[in-house]
Amino acid sequence: MLTRKLIPIRNSRLFPVLALLLAALLLAGCTNASGGGAAPGGSGSSPEPAESWSFVDDRGITVTLPERPTRVVAQSTAAAALWSLGVEVVGVFGPQRLPDGSNDPTVGDVDLSRVTSLGEAWGELDLEKLAALKPDLIVSIMYTPPELWYVLPDVEPQVRAIAPTVGITVGQRSIKEAMQRFEELAGALGADLNARRWRRPGSGSRRPARSCGRPWRRSPA
């Protein structure tokens, strides 16, 4: 049986990155056309799952599963991007709440009342909780592939033993390129990408414009 393991912060000067979601909003106009919440595993109008599922991540690793994943766990930035595209995650690790209880910008519009927190600090990942969620897939961003952000190298094999991992590169890549990769992943997970559009303020979105953050970056070590 897995025991609870909280990994200590390796470098206290490494602070959470700004949300990829907010970076995408900065590029696209800070609002999206849908006022409703994300649907588990994508939109209800998405095609039926294929007999098998595969996705090639930015490490060049092909993840193959018997069927399309429906239980996805993600690092905060990746969770924000997927949520904005219609894929609802079941668990999140990385920055989540500000001191006042509101969402940290890194996690975007993820409804934290509906997901399980697996740890917020750098290098803190509760493996027991992760295993209990029985995820089909674990997603994180990467700055220096193959290292998954907020997953320390010494625990990555234990994480991978629980569920396959997917890494999406955001370092040395434009916001548009990174978001395109998340769109590809969201589409593979069953999201109806045609049903969710980014719009500029005043373009008819049912949601008010949000204050845009700066593009994601690594905090200095």
PDB file of C-alpha atoms in Angstrom:
ATOM      1  CA  MET A   1       0.000   0.000   0.000  1.00  0.00           C
ATOM      2  CA  LEU A   2       1.306   3.450  -0.883  1.00  0.00           C
ATOM      3  CA  THR A   3       2.220   5.622   2.048  1.00  0.00           C
ATOM      4  CA  ARG A   4       1.666   9.350   2.167  1.00  0.00           C
ATOM      5  CA  LYS A   5       4.782  11.076   0.860  1.00  0.00           C
ATOM      6  CA  LEU A   6       5.162  14.834   0.811  1.00  0.00           C
ATOM      7  CA  ILE A   7       8.257  15.875  -1.085  1.00  0.00           C
ATOM      8  CA  PRO A   8      10.025  18.914   0.466  1.00  0.00           C
ATOM      9  CA  ILE A   9      10.528  22.074  -1.537  1.00  0.00           C
ATOM     10  CA  ARG A  10      13.824  21.731  -3.376  1.00  0.00           C
ATOM     11  CA  ASN A  11      14.348  25.441  -3.981  1.00  0.00           C
ATOM     12  CA  SER A  12      12.328  27.965  -2.012  1.00  0.00           C
ATOM     13  CA  ARG A  13      13.182  30.643  -4.570  1.00  0.00           C
ATOM     14  CA  LEU A  14      11.246  28.867  -7.282  1.00  0.00           C
ATOM     15  CA  PHE A  15       7.761  30.373  -7.201  1.00  0.00           C
ATOM     16  CA  PRO A  16       4.713  29.294  -9.208  1.00  0.00           C
ATOM     17  CA  VAL A  17       4.594  30.356 -12.839  1.00  0.00           C
ATOM     18  CA  LEU A  18       1.761  32.521 -14.132  1.00  0.00           C
ATOM     19  CA  ALA A  19      -1.103  30.625 -15.638  1.00  0.00           C
ATOM     20  CA  LEU A  20      -0.880  29.455 -19.218  1.00  0.00           C
ATOM     21  CA  LEU A  21      -4.594  30.122 -19.316  1.00  0.00           C
ATOM     22  CA  LEU A  22      -4.053  33.801 -18.572  1.00  0.00           C
ATOM     23  CA  ALA A  23      -1.301  33.964 -21.149  1.00  0.00           C
ATOM     24  CA  ALA A  24      -3.693  32.528 -23.696  1.00  0.00           C
ATOM     25  CA  LEU A  25      -6.334  35.020 -22.626  1.00  0.00           C
ATOM     26  CA  LEU A  26      -3.827  37.824 -23.109  1.00  0.00           C
ATOM     27  CA  LEU A  27      -3.229  36.625 -26.647  1.00  0.00           C
ATOM     28  CA  ALA A  28      -6.853  36.016 -27.502  1.00  0.00           C
ATOM     29  CA  GLY A  29      -8.665  38.804 -25.745  1.00  0.00           C
ATOM     30  CA  CYS A  30      -9.308  37.673 -22.167  1.00  0.00           C
ATOM     31  CA  THR A  31     -12.743  36.089 -22.583  1.00  0.00           C
ATOM     32  CA  ASN A  32     -14.216  32.900 -23.917  1.00  0.00           C
ATOM     33  CA  ALA A  33     -17.560  32.471 -25.525  1.00  0.00           C
ATOM     34  CA  SER A  34     -19.020  29.858 -23.236  1.00  0.00           C
ATOM     35  CA  GLY A  35     -20.621  30.845 -19.941  1.00  0.00           C
ATOM     36  CA  GLY A  36     -21.086  27.279 -18.723  1.00  0.00           C
ATOM     37  CA  GLY A  37     -18.720  24.998 -16.881  1.00  0.00           C
ATOM     38  CA  ALA A  38     -16.479  22.495 -18.514  1.00  0.00           C
ATOM     39  CA  ALA A  39     -17.852  19.024 -19.103  1.00  0.00           C
ATOM     40  CA  PRO A  40     -16.070  15.962 -17.730  1.00  0.00           C
ATOM     41  CA  GLY A  41     -13.820  14.559 -20.435  1.00  0.00           C
ATOM     42  CA  GLY A  42     -15.066  17.151 -22.912  1.00  0.00           C
ATOM     43  CA  SER A  43     -18.392  18.213 -24.392  1.00  0.00           C
ATOM     44  CA  GLY A  44     -21.374  15.905 -24.448  1.00  0.00           C
ATOM     45  CA  SER A  45     -21.543  16.415 -28.206  1.00  0.00           C
ATOM     46  CA  SER A  46     -18.060  15.003 -28.762  1.00  0.00           C
ATOM     47  CA  PRO A  47     -17.666  11.761 -30.723  1.00  0.00           C
ATOM     48  CA  GLU A  48     -17.885   8.418 -28.977  1.00  0.00           C
ATOM     49  CA  PRO A  49     -14.541   7.139 -27.645  1.00  0.00           C
ATOM     50  CA  ALA A  50     -12.516   5.070 -30.066  1.00  0.00           C
ATOM     51  CA  GLU A  51     -11.583   1.507 -29.225  1.00  0.00           C
ATOM     52  CA  SER A  52      -8.088   2.698 -28.325  1.00  0.00           C
ATOM     53  CA  TRP A  53      -6.522   6.065 -27.547  1.00  0.00           C
ATOM     54  CA  SER A  54      -3.062   7.490 -28.129  1.00  0.00           C
ATOM     55  CA  PHE A  55      -1.293  10.834 -27.868  1.00  0.00           C
ATOM     56  CA  VAL A  56       2.308  11.844 -28.568  1.00  0.00           C
ATOM     57  CA  ASP A  57       3.533  14.368 -26.013  1.00  0.00           C
ATOM     58  CA  ASP A  58       6.374  16.870 -26.298  1.00  0.00           C
ATOM     59  CA  ARG A  59       8.921  14.379 -24.978  1.00  0.00           C
ATOM     60  CA  GLY A  60       8.178  12.258 -28.010  1.00  0.00           C
ATOM     61  CA  ILE A  61       6.481   9.682 -25.790  1.00  0.00           C
ATOM     62  CA  THR A  62       3.423   7.964 -27.236  1.00  0.00           C
ATOM     63  CA  VAL A  63       0.830   7.272 -24.556  1.00  0.00           C
ATOM     64  CA  THR A  64      -1.507   4.464 -25.604  1.00  0.00           C
ATOM     65  CA  LEU A  65      -4.554   3.404 -23.595  1.00  0.00           C
ATOM     66  CA  PRO A  66      -7.385   0.935 -24.251  1.00  0.00           C
ATOM     67  CA  GLU A  67      -9.883   3.810 -24.346  1.00  0.00           C
ATOM     68  CA  ARG A  68     -10.013   7.577 -24.120  1.00  0.00           C
ATOM     69  CA  PRO A  69      -9.013   8.865 -20.657  1.00  0.00           C
ATOM     70  CA  THR A  70     -11.823  10.356 -18.613  1.00  0.00           C
ATOM     71  CA  ARG A  71     -10.104  10.855 -15.252  1.00  0.00           C
ATOM     72  CA  VAL A  72      -7.368  13.420 -15.776  1.00  0.00           C
ATOM     73  CA  VAL A  73      -5.087  14.902 -13.123  1.00  0.00           C
ATOM     74  CA  ALA A  74      -3.047  17.972 -14.049  1.00  0.00           C
ATOM     75  CA  GLN A  75      -0.564  20.526 -12.775  1.00  0.00           C
ATOM     76  CA  SER A  76      -2.292  23.873 -12.170  1.00  0.00           C
ATOM     77  CA  THR A  77      -1.237  25.562 -15.408  1.00  0.00           C
ATOM     78  CA  ALA A  78      -2.141  22.540 -17.506  1.00  0.00           C
ATOM     79  CA  ALA A  79      -5.418  22.151 -15.617  1.00  0.00           C
ATOM     80  CA  ALA A  80      -6.319  25.776 -16.380  1.00  0.00           C
ATOM     81  CA  ALA A  81      -5.634  25.334 -20.082  1.00  0.00           C
ATOM     82  CA  LEU A  82      -7.579  22.073 -20.330  1.00  0.00           C
ATOM     83  CA  TRP A  83     -10.497  23.423 -18.282  1.00  0.00           C
ATOM     84  CA  SER A  84     -10.772  26.454 -20.561  1.00  0.00           C
ATOM     85  CA  LEU A  85     -11.013  24.087 -23.527  1.00  0.00           C
ATOM     86  CA  GLY A  86     -13.768  21.944 -22.043  1.00  0.00           C
ATOM     87  CA  VAL A  87     -11.871  19.172 -20.245  1.00  0.00           C
ATOM     88  CA  GLU A  88     -12.651  18.948 -16.535  1.00  0.00           C
ATOM     89  CA  VAL A  89      -9.874  17.471 -14.414  1.00  0.00           C
ATOM     90  CA  VAL A  90     -10.426  15.449 -11.238  1.00  0.00           C
ATOM     91  CA  GLY A  91      -7.270  16.482  -9.398  1.00  0.00           C
ATOM     92  CA  VAL A  92      -4.781  19.364  -9.392  1.00  0.00           C
ATOM     93  CA  PHE A  93      -1.258  19.836  -8.066  1.00  0.00           C
ATOM     94  CA  GLY A  94       0.589  23.141  -7.930  1.00  0.00           C
ATOM     95  CA  PRO A  95      -0.654  26.650  -6.988  1.00  0.00           C
ATOM     96  CA  GLN A  96      -4.397  26.753  -6.376  1.00  0.00           C
ATOM     97  CA  ARG A  97      -5.607  29.349  -3.850  1.00  0.00           C
ATOM     98  CA  LEU A  98      -4.582  32.832  -2.797  1.00  0.00           C
ATOM     99  CA  PRO A  99      -4.602  33.795   0.912  1.00  0.00           C
ATOM    100  CA  ASP A 100      -8.124  35.203   0.539  1.00  0.00           C
ATOM    101  CA  GLY A 101      -9.379  31.834  -0.726  1.00  0.00           C
ATOM    102  CA  SER A 102      -9.835  32.876  -4.340  1.00  0.00           C
ATOM    103  CA  ASN A 103      -8.232  31.031  -7.243  1.00  0.00           C
ATOM    104  CA  ASP A 104      -4.542  31.584  -7.790  1.00  0.00           C
ATOM    105  CA  PRO A 105      -4.129  33.016 -11.327  1.00  0.00           C
ATOM    106  CA  THR A 106      -2.101  29.932 -12.217  1.00  0.00           C
ATOM    107  CA  VAL A 107      -5.146  27.671 -11.957  1.00  0.00           C
ATOM    108  CA  GLY A 108      -7.426  29.952 -13.968  1.00  0.00           C
ATOM    109  CA  ASP A 109     -11.150  29.207 -13.773  1.00  0.00           C
ATOM    110  CA  VAL A 110     -10.853  25.640 -12.477  1.00  0.00           C
ATOM    111  CA  ASP A 111     -13.654  25.013  -9.968  1.00  0.00           C
ATOM    112  CA  LEU A 112     -11.531  23.976  -7.009  1.00  0.00           C
ATOM    113  CA  SER A 113     -14.598  22.866  -5.067  1.00  0.00           C
ATOM    114  CA  ARG A 114     -15.008  20.054  -7.597  1.00  0.00           C
ATOM    115  CA  VAL A 115     -11.439  18.789  -7.789  1.00  0.00           C
ATOM    116  CA  THR A 116      -9.047  17.116  -5.354  1.00  0.00           C
ATOM    117  CA  SER A 117      -5.961  19.044  -4.280  1.00  0.00           C
ATOM    118  CA  LEU A 118      -2.813  16.945  -4.382  1.00  0.00           C
ATOM    119  CA  GLY A 119      -0.503  19.610  -2.967  1.00  0.00           C
ATOM    120  CA  GLU A 120       0.271  23.241  -3.770  1.00  0.00           C
ATOM    121  CA  ALA A 121       3.939  23.876  -2.929  1.00  0.00           C
ATOM    122  CA  TRP A 122       6.844  23.197  -5.265  1.00  0.00           C
ATOM    123  CA  GLY A 123       7.807  19.538  -5.017  1.00  0.00           C
ATOM    124  CA  GLU A 124       4.809  18.644  -2.849  1.00  0.00           C
ATOM    125  CA  LEU A 125       2.767  15.869  -4.388  1.00  0.00           C
ATOM    126  CA  ASP A 126       0.632  13.535  -2.296  1.00  0.00           C
ATOM    127  CA  LEU A 127       1.123  10.160  -3.942  1.00  0.00           C
ATOM    128  CA  GLU A 128      -1.460   8.445  -1.747  1.00  0.00           C
ATOM    129  CA  LYS A 129      -4.180  10.889  -2.785  1.00  0.00           C
ATOM    130  CA  LEU A 130      -3.057  10.636  -6.389  1.00  0.00           C
ATOM    131  CA  ALA A 131      -3.382   6.860  -6.363  1.00  0.00           C
ATOM    132  CA  ALA A 132      -6.786   7.071  -4.641  1.00  0.00           C
ATOM    133  CA  LEU A 133      -8.121   9.196  -7.505  1.00  0.00           C
ATOM    134  CA  LYS A 134      -7.396   6.341  -9.937  1.00  0.00           C
ATOM    135  CA  PRO A 135      -6.452   8.721 -12.757  1.00  0.00           C
ATOM    136  CA  ASP A 136      -6.271   7.586 -16.356  1.00  0.00           C
ATOM    137  CA  LEU A 137      -3.793  10.321 -17.287  1.00  0.00           C
ATOM    138  CA  ILE A 138      -1.535  12.891 -15.576  1.00  0.00           C
ATOM    139  CA  VAL A 139      -0.659  16.103 -17.438  1.00  0.00           C
ATOM    140  CA  SER A 140       1.953  18.753 -16.706  1.00  0.00           C
ATOM    141  CA  ILE A 141       3.795  21.521 -18.498  1.00  0.00           C
ATOM    142  CA  MET A 142       7.552  21.416 -19.127  1.00  0.00           C
ATOM    143  CA  TYR A 143      10.260  24.053 -19.309  1.00  0.00           C
ATOM    144  CA  THR A 144      13.212  21.699 -19.706  1.00  0.00           C
ATOM    145  CA  PRO A 145      11.944  18.403 -21.160  1.00  0.00           C
ATOM    146  CA  PRO A 146      11.701  15.697 -20.065  1.00  0.00           C
ATOM    147  CA  GLU A 147      11.163  17.183 -16.580  1.00  0.00           C
ATOM    148  CA  LEU A 148       7.507  17.639 -15.670  1.00  0.00           C
ATOM    149  CA  TRP A 149       6.801  20.903 -13.845  1.00  0.00           C
ATOM    150  CA  TYR A 150       6.016  20.346 -10.135  1.00  0.00           C
ATOM    151  CA  VAL A 151       6.996  16.667 -10.404  1.00  0.00           C
ATOM    152  CA  LEU A 152      10.479  16.129  -8.989  1.00  0.00           C
ATOM    153  CA  PRO A 153      12.618  13.703 -11.018  1.00  0.00           C
ATOM    154  CA  ASP A 154      13.046  11.304  -8.097  1.00  0.00           C
ATOM    155  CA  VAL A 155       9.287  10.801  -7.735  1.00  0.00           C
ATOM    156  CA  GLU A 156       8.411  10.822 -11.446  1.00  0.00           C
ATOM    157  CA  PRO A 157       8.727   7.011 -11.715  1.00  0.00           C
ATOM    158  CA  GLN A 158       6.258   6.627  -8.820  1.00  0.00           C
ATOM    159  CA  VAL A 159       3.861   9.037 -10.492  1.00  0.00           C
ATOM    160  CA  ARG A 160       4.196   7.190 -13.795  1.00  0.00           C
ATOM    161  CA  ALA A 161       3.479   3.905 -12.006  1.00  0.00           C
ATOM    162  CA  ILE A 162       0.080   5.298 -10.993  1.00  0.00           C
ATOM    163  CA  ALA A 163      -0.905   6.557 -14.462  1.00  0.00           C
ATOM    164  CA  PRO A 164       0.722   7.524 -17.773  1.00  0.00           C
ATOM    165  CA  THR A 165       2.071  11.068 -17.951  1.00  0.00           C
ATOM    166  CA  VAL A 166       1.852  13.673 -20.704  1.00  0.00           C
ATOM    167  CA  GLY A 167       4.200  16.664 -20.882  1.00  0.00           C
ATOM    168  CA  ILE A 168       3.459  19.819 -22.899  1.00  0.00           C
ATOM    169  CA  THR A 169       6.386  22.183 -23.468  1.00  0.00           C
ATOM    170  CA  VAL A 170       5.896  25.891 -22.767  1.00  0.00           C
ATOM    171  CA  GLY A 171       9.542  26.963 -22.541  1.00  0.00           C
ATOM    172  CA  GLN A 172      11.159  28.269 -25.735  1.00  0.00           C
ATOM    173  CA  ARG A 173       7.768  28.250 -27.426  1.00  0.00           C
ATOM    174  CA  SER A 174       5.237  30.946 -28.234  1.00  0.00           C
ATOM    175  CA  ILE A 175       1.962  31.190 -26.349  1.00  0.00           C
ATOM    176  CA  LYS A 176       0.111  30.343 -29.549  1.00  0.00           C
ATOM    177  CA  GLU A 177       2.180  27.206 -30.137  1.00  0.00           C
ATOM    178  CA  ALA A 178       1.738  26.027 -26.563  1.00  0.00           C
ATOM    179  CA  MET A 179      -2.007  26.611 -26.631  1.00  0.00           C
ATOM    180  CA  GLN A 180      -2.271  24.751 -29.944  1.00  0.00           C
ATOM    181  CA  ARG A 181      -0.713  21.741 -28.264  1.00  0.00           C
ATOM    182  CA  PHE A 182      -3.231  21.949 -25.437  1.00  0.00           C
ATOM    183  CA  GLU A 183      -6.004  22.185 -28.022  1.00  0.00           C
ATOM    184  CA  GLU A 184      -4.695  18.998 -29.633  1.00  0.00           C
ATOM    185  CA  LEU A 185      -4.661  17.258 -26.268  1.00  0.00           C
ATOM    186  CA  ALA A 186      -8.121  18.548 -25.326  1.00  0.00           C
ATOM    187  CA  GLY A 187      -9.492  17.400 -28.668  1.00  0.00           C
ATOM    188  CA  ALA A 188      -7.973  13.974 -28.155  1.00  0.00           C
ATOM    189  CA  LEU A 189      -9.645  13.877 -24.736  1.00  0.00           C
ATOM    190  CA  GLY A 190     -13.029  14.479 -26.340  1.00  0.00           C
ATOM    191  CA  ALA A 191     -13.500  18.250 -26.090  1.00  0.00           C
ATOM    192  CA  ASP A 192     -15.644  19.887 -28.759  1.00  0.00           C
ATOM    193  CA  LEU A 193     -13.238  22.662 -29.717  1.00  0.00           C
ATOM    194  CA  ASN A 194     -15.737  24.239 -32.112  1.00  0.00           C
ATOM    195  CA  ALA A 195     -18.086  24.927 -29.203  1.00  0.00           C
ATOM    196  CA  ARG A 196     -15.604  27.061 -27.263  1.00  0.00           C
ATOM    197  CA  ARG A 197     -14.093  30.200 -28.801  1.00  0.00           C
ATOM    198  CA  TRP A 198     -11.824  32.874 -27.388  1.00  0.00           C
ATOM    199  CA  ARG A 199     -13.278  36.347 -27.897  1.00  0.00           C
ATOM    200  CA  ARG A 200     -12.132  39.883 -27.400  1.00  0.00           C
ATOM    201  CA  PRO A 201     -13.816  42.113 -24.788  1.00  0.00           C
ATOM    202  CA  GLY A 202     -17.095  43.509 -26.066  1.00  0.00           C
ATOM    203  CA  SER A 203     -17.467  40.848 -28.750  1.00  0.00           C
ATOM    204  CA  GLY A 204     -20.630  39.358 -27.282  1.00  0.00           C
ATOM    205  CA  SER A 205     -19.230  36.962 -24.716  1.00  0.00           C
ATOM    206  CA  ARG A 206     -21.635  36.275 -21.879  1.00  0.00           C
ATOM    207  CA  ARG A 207     -18.751  36.532 -19.418  1.00  0.00           C
ATOM    208  CA  PRO A 208     -17.137  39.817 -18.350  1.00  0.00           C
ATOM    209  CA  ALA A 209     -13.619  40.544 -19.493  1.00  0.00           C
ATOM    210  CA  ARG A 210     -10.978  39.428 -17.012  1.00  0.00           C
ATOM    211  CA  SER A 211      -7.824  41.267 -16.122  1.00  0.00           C
ATOM    212  CA  CYS A 212      -5.047  39.743 -18.186  1.00  0.00           C
ATOM    213  CA  GLY A 213      -1.839  38.461 -16.689  1.00  0.00           C
ATOM    214  CA  ARG A 214       1.605  38.476 -18.221  1.00  0.00           C
ATOM    215  CA  PRO A 215       2.697  35.529 -20.373  1.00  0.00           C
ATOM    216  CA  TRP A 216       3.975  32.599 -18.334  1.00  0.00           C
ATOM    217  CA  ARG A 217       7.593  32.671 -17.304  1.00  0.00           C
ATOM    218  CA  ARG A 218       9.911  30.897 -14.940  1.00  0.00           C
ATOM    219  CA  SER A 219      10.620  32.717 -11.723  1.00  0.00           C
ATOM    220  CA  PRO A 220      14.371  33.212 -11.223  1.00  0.00           C
ATOM    221  CA  ALA A 221      16.052  30.396  -9.333  1.00  0.00           C
TER     222      ALA A 221
END
